[in-house]
Short mmCIF file of N, CA, C and O in Angstrom, two decimals:
data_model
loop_
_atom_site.label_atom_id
_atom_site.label_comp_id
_atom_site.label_asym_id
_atom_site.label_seq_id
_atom_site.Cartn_x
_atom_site.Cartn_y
_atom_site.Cartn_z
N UNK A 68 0.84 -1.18 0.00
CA UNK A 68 0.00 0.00 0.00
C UNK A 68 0.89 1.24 0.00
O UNK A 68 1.94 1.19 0.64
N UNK A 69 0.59 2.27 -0.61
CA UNK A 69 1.33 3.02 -1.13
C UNK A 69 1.49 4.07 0.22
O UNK A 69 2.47 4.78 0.44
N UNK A 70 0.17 3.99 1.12
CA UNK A 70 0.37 5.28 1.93
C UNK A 70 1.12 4.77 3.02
O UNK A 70 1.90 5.61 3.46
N UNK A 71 1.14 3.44 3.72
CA UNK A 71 2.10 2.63 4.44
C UNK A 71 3.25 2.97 4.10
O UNK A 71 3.99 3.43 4.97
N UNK A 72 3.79 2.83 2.47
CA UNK A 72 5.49 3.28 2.28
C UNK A 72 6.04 4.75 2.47
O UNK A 72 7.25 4.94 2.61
N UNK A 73 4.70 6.27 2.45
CA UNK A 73 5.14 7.13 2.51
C UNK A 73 5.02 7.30 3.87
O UNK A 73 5.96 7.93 4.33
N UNK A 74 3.92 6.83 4.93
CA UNK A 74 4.14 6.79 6.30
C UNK A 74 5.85 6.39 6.37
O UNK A 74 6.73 7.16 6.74
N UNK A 75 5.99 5.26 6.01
CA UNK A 75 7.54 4.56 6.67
C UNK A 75 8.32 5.73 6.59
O UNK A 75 9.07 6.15 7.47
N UNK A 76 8.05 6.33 5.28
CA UNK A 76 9.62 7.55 4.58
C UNK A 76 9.74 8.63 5.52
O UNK A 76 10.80 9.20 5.74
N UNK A 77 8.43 8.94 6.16
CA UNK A 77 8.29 10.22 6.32
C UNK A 77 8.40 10.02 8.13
O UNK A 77 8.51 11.03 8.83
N UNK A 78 8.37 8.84 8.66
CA UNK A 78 8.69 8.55 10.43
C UNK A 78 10.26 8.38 9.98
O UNK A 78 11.01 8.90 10.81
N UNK A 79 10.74 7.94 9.20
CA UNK A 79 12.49 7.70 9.00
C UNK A 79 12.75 9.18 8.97
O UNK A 79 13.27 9.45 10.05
N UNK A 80 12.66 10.10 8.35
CA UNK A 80 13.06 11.12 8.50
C UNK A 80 13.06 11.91 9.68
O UNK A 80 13.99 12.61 10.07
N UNK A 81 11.69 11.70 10.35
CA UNK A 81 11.34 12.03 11.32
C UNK A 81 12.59 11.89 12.56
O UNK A 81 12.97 12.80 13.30
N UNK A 82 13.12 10.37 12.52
CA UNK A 82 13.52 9.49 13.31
C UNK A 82 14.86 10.15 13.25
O UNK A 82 15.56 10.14 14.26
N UNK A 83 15.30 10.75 12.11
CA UNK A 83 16.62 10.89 11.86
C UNK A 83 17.56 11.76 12.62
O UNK A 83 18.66 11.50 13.10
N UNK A 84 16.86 12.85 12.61
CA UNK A 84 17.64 14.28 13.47
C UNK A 84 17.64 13.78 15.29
O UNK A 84 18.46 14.08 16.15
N UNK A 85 16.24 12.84 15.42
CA UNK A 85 16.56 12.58 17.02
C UNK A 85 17.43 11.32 17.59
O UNK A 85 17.57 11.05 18.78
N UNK A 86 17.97 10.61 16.53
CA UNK A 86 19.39 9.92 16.92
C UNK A 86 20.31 10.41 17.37
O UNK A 86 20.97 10.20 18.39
N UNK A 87 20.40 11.44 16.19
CA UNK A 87 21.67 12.36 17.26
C UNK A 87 21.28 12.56 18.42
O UNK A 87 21.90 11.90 19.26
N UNK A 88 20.33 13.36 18.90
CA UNK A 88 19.92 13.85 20.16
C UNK A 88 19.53 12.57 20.98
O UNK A 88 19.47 12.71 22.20
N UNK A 89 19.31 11.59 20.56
CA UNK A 89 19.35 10.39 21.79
C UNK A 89 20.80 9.76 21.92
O UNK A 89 21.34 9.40 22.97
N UNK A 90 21.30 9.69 20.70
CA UNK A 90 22.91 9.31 20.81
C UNK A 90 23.83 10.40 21.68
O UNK A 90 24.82 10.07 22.34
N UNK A 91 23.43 11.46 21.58
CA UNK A 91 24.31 12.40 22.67
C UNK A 91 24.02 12.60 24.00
O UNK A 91 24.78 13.26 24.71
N UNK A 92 22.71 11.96 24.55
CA UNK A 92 21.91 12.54 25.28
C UNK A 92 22.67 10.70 26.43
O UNK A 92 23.15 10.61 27.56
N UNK A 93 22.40 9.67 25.38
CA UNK A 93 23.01 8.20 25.76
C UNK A 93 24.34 8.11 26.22
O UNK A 93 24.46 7.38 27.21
N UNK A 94 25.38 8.64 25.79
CA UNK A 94 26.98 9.02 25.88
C UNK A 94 27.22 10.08 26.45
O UNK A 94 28.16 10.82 26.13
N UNK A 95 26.07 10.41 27.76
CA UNK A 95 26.46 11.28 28.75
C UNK A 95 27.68 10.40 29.21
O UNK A 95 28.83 10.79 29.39
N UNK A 96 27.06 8.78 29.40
CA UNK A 96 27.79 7.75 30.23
C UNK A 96 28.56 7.33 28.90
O UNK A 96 28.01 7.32 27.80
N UNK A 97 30.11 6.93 29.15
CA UNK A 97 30.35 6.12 28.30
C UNK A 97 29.64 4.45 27.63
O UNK A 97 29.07 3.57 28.27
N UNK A 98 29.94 4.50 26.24
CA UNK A 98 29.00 3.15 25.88
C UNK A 98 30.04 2.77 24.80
O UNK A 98 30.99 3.42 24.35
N UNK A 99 29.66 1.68 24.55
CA UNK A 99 30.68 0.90 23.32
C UNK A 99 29.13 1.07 22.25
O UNK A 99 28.06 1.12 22.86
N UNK A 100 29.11 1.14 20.75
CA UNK A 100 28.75 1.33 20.04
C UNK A 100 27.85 -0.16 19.83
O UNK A 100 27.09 0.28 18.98
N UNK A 101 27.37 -1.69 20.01
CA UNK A 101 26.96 -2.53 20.11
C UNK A 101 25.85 -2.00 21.68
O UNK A 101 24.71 -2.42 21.90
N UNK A 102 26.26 -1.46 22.15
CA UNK A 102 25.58 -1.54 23.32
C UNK A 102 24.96 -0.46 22.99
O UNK A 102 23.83 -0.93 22.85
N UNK A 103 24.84 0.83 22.72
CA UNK A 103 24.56 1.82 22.74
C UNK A 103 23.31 1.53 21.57
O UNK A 103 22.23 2.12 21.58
N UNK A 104 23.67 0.58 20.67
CA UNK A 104 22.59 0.27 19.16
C UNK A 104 21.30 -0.27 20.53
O UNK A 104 20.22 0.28 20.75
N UNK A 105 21.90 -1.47 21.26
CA UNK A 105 20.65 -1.89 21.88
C UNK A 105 19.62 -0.82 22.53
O UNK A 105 18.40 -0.76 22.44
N UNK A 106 20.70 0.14 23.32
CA UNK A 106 20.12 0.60 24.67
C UNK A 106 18.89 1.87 24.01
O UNK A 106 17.91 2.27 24.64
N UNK A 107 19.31 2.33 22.49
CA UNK A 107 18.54 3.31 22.16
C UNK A 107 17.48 2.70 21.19
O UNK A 107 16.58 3.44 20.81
N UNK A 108 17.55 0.75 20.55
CA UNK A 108 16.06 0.20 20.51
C UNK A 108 15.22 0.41 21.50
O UNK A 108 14.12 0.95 21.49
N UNK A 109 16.10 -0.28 22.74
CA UNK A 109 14.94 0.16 24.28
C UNK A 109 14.59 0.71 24.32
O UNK A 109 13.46 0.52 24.78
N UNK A 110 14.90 2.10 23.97
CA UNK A 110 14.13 3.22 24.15
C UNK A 110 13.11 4.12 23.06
O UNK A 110 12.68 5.28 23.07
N UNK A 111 12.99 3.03 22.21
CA UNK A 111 12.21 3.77 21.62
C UNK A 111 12.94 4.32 20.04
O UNK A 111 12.28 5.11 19.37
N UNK A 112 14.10 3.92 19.61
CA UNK A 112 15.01 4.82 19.03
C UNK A 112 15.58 3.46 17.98
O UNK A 112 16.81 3.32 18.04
N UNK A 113 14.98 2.63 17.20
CA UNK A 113 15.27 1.57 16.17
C UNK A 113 16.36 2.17 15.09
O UNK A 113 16.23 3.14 14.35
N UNK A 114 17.40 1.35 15.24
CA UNK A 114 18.58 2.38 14.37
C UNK A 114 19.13 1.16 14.04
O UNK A 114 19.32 0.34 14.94
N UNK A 115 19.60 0.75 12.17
CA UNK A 115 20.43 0.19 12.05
C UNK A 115 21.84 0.42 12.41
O UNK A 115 22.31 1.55 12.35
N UNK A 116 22.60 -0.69 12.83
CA UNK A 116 24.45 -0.93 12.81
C UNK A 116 24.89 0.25 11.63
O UNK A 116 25.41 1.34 11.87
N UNK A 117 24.53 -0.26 10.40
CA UNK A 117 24.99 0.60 8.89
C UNK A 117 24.64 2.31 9.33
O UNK A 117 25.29 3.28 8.94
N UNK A 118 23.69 2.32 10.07
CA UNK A 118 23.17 3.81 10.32
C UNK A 118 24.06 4.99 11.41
O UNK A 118 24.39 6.17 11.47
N UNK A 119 24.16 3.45 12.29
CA UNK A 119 24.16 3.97 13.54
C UNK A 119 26.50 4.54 13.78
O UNK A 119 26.97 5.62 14.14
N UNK A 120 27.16 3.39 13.42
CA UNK A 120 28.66 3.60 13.21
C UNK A 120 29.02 4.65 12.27
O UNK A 120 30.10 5.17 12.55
N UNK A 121 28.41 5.16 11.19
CA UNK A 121 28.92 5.98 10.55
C UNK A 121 28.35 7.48 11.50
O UNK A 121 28.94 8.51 11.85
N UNK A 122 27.16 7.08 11.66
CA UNK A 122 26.61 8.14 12.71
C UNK A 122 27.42 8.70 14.31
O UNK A 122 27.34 9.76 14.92
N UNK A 123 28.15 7.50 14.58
CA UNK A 123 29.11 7.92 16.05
C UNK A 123 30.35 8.55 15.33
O UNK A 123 30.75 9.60 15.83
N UNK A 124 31.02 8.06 14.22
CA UNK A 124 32.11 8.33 13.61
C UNK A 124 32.15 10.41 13.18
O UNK A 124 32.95 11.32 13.39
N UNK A 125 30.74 10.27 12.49
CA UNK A 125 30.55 11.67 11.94
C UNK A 125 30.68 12.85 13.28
O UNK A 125 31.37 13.86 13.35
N UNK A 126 29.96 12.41 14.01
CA UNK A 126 29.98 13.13 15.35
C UNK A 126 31.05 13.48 15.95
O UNK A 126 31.25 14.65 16.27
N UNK A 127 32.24 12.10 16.29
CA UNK A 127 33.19 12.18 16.42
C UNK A 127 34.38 13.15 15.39
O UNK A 127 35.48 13.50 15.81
N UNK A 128 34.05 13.33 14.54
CA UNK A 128 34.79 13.94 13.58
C UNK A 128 34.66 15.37 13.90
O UNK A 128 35.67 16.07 14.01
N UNK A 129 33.19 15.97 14.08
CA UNK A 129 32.51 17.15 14.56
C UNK A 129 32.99 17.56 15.26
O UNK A 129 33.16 18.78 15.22
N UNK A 130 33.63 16.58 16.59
CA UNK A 130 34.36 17.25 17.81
C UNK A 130 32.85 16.99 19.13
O UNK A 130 32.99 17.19 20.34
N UNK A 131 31.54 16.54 18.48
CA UNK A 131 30.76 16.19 19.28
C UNK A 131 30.83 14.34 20.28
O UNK A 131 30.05 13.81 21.07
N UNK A 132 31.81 14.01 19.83
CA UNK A 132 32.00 12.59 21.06
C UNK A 132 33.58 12.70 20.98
O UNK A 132 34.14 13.30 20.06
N UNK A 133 34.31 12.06 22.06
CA UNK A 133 35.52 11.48 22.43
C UNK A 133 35.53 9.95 22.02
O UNK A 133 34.58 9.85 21.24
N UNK A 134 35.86 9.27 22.09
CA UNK A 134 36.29 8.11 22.23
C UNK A 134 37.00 7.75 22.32
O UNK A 134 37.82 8.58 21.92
N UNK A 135 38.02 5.97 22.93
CA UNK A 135 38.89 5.20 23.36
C UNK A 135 38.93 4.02 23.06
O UNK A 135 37.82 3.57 22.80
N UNK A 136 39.67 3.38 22.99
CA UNK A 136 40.22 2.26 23.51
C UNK A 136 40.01 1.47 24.48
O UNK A 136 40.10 2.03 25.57
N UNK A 137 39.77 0.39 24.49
CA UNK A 137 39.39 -0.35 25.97
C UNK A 137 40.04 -1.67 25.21
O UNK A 137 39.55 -2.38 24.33
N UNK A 138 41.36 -1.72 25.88
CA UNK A 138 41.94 -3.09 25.13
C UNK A 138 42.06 -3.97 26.57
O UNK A 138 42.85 -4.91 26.62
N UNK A 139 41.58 -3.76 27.26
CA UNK A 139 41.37 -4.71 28.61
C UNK A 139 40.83 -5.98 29.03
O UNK A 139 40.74 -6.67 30.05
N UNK A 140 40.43 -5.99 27.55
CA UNK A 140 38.91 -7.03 27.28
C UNK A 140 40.27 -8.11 26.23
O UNK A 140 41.37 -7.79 25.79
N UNK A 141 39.54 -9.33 26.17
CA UNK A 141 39.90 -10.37 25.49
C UNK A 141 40.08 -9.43 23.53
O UNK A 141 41.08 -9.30 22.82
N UNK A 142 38.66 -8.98 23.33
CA UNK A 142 38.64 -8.15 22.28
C UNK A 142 38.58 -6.35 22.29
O UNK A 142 37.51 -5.86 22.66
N UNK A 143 39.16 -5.84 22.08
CA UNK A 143 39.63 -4.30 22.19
C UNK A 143 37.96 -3.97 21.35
O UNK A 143 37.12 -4.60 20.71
N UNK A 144 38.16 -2.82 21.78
CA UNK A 144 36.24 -2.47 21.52
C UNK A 144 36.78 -0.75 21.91
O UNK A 144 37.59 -0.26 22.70
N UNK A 145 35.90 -0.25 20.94
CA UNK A 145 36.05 1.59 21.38
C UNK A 145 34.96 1.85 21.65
O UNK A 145 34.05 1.22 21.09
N UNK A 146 34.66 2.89 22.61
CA UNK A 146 33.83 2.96 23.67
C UNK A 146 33.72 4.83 23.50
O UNK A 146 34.76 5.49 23.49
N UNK A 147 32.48 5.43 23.39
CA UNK A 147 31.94 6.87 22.97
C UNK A 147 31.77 7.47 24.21
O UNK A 147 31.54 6.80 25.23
N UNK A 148 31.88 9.03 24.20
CA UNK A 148 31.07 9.82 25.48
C UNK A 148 31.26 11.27 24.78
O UNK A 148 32.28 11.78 24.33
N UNK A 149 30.01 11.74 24.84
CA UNK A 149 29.93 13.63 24.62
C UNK A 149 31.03 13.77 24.97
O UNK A 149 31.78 13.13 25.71
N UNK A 150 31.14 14.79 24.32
CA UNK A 150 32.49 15.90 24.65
C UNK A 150 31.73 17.27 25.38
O UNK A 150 30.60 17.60 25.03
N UNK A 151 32.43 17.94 26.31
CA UNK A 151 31.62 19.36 26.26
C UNK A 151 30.99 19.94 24.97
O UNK A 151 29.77 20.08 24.86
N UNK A 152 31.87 20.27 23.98
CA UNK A 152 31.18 20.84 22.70
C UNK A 152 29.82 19.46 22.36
O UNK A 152 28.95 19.65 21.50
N UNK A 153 29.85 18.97 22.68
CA UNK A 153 28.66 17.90 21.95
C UNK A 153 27.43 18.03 23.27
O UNK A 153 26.23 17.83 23.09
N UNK A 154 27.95 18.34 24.36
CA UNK A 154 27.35 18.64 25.30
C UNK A 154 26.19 20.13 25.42
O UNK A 154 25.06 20.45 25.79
N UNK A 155 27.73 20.78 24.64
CA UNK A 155 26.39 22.32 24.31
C UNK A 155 26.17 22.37 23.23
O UNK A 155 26.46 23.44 22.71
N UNK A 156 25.59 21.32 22.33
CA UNK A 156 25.43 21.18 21.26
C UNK A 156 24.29 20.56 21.68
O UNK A 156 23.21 21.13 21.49
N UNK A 157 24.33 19.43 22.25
CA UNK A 157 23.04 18.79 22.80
C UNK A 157 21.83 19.62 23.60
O UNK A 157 20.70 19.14 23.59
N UNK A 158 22.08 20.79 24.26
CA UNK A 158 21.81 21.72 25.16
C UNK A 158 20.69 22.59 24.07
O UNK A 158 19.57 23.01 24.37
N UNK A 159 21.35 22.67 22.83
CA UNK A 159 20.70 23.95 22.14
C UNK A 159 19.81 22.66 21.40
O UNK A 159 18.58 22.70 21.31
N UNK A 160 20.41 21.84 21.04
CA UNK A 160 18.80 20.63 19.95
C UNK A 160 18.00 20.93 21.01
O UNK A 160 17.01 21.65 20.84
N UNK A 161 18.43 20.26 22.62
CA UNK A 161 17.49 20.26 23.04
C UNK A 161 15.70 21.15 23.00
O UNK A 161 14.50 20.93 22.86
N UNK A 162 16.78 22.32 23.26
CA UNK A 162 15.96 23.79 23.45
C UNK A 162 15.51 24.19 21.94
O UNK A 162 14.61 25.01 22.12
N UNK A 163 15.64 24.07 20.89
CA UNK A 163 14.84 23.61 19.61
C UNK A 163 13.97 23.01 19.43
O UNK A 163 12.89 23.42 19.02
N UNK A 164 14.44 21.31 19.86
CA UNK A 164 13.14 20.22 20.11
C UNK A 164 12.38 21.22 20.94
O UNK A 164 11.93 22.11 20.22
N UNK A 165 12.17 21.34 21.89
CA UNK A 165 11.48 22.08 23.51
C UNK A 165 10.52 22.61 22.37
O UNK A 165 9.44 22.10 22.06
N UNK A 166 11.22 23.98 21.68
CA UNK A 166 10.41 24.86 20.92
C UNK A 166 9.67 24.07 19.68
O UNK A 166 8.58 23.74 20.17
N UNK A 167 9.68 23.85 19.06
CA UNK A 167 9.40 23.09 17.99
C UNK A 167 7.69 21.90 18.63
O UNK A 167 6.59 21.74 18.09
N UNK A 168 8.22 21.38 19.82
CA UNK A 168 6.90 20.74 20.43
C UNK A 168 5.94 21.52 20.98
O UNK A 168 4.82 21.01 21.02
N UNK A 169 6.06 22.69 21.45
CA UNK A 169 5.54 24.07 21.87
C UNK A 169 4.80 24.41 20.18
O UNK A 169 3.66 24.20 19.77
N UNK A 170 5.65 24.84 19.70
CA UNK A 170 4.96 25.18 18.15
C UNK A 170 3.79 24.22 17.61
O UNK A 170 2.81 24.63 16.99
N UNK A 171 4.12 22.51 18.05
CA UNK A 171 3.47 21.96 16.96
C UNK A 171 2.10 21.78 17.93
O UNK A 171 0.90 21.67 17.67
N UNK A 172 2.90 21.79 19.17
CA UNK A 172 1.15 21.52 20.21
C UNK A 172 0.21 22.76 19.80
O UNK A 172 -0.81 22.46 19.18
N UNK A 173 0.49 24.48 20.14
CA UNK A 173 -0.14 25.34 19.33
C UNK A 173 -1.04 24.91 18.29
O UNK A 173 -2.26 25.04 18.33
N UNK A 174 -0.28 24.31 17.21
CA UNK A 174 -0.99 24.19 15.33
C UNK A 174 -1.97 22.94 16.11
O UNK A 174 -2.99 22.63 15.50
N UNK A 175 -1.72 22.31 17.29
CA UNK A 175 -2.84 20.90 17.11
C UNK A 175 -3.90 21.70 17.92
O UNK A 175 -4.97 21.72 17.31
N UNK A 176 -3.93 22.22 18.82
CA UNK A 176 -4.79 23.34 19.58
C UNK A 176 -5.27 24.10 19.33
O UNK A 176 -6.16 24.56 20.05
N UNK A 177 -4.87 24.70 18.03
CA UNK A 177 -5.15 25.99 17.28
C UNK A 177 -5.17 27.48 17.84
O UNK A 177 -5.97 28.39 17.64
N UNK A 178 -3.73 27.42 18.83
CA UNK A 178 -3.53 28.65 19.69
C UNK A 178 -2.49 29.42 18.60
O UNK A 178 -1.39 29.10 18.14
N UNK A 179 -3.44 30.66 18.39
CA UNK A 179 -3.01 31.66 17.91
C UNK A 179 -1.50 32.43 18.64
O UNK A 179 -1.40 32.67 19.84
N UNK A 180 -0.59 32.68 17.76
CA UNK A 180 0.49 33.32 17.65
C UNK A 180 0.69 34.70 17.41
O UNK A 180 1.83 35.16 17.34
#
C-alpha cells in the first residue's frame, strides 16, 4: 500500500535528526557502540548498525563525542562519550526540540500566535 510506504519515509526522517539527540543525550555515560545500538532500541530509538557507526564516527569527527580504547577485554572495543562541545550542542537541539513541540502543540490546539 502506497500510503504505508510514505508513512515509513516520512517517520524515517522524522527518526533521523533525534538519533543524534538520543545518541548524545546516551553518551552522557560512556557506551561501546553494540551496546549503545541496543540501549537506544529500548528506548524507543530503532537504528540500524549501517546507520548507527557511521553516525558515532561523523559526530566524532565534529568534535561532538571522544572516544577510546578499551583493550582490557579479550577483544579491544572503542567505547563513545559527549564531549563538552557535543554537550552544548546537545543543550541547544534540546531547546529547539522544547520549541518546535511548543509550536506543533499550538498548530494541534489551534492557539493563535
Amino acid at each position: 500500500m502506497a500510503s504505508d510506504e510514505v508513512l515509513r519515509t516520512h517517520l524515517q526522517e522524522l527518526r533521523r535528526g533525534t538519533v543524534v539527540v538520543a545518541s548524545l543525550i546516551a553518551l552522557r555515560h560512556p557506551d561501546y557502540g553494540y551496546s549503545l545500538l541496543q540501549r537506544l532500541t529500548g528506548h524507543g530509538f530503532p537504528v540500524d548498525a549501517n546507520t548507527l557507526y557511521p553516525l558515532l564516527r561523523r559526530l566524532e569527527e565534529q568534535g561532538l563525542l571522544t572516544s577510546e580504547w578499551n583493550t582490557e577485554e579479550s577483544r579491544p572495543r572503542k567505547f563513545y562519550r559527549t564531549s563538552d562541545e557535543g554537550e552544548s550542542v546537545l543543550r541547544r537541539l534540546l531547546d529547539d526540540l522544547a520549541a518546535v513541540q511548543t509550536s506543533l502543540t499550538g498548530l494541534i490546539e489551534g492557539v493563535e500566535r
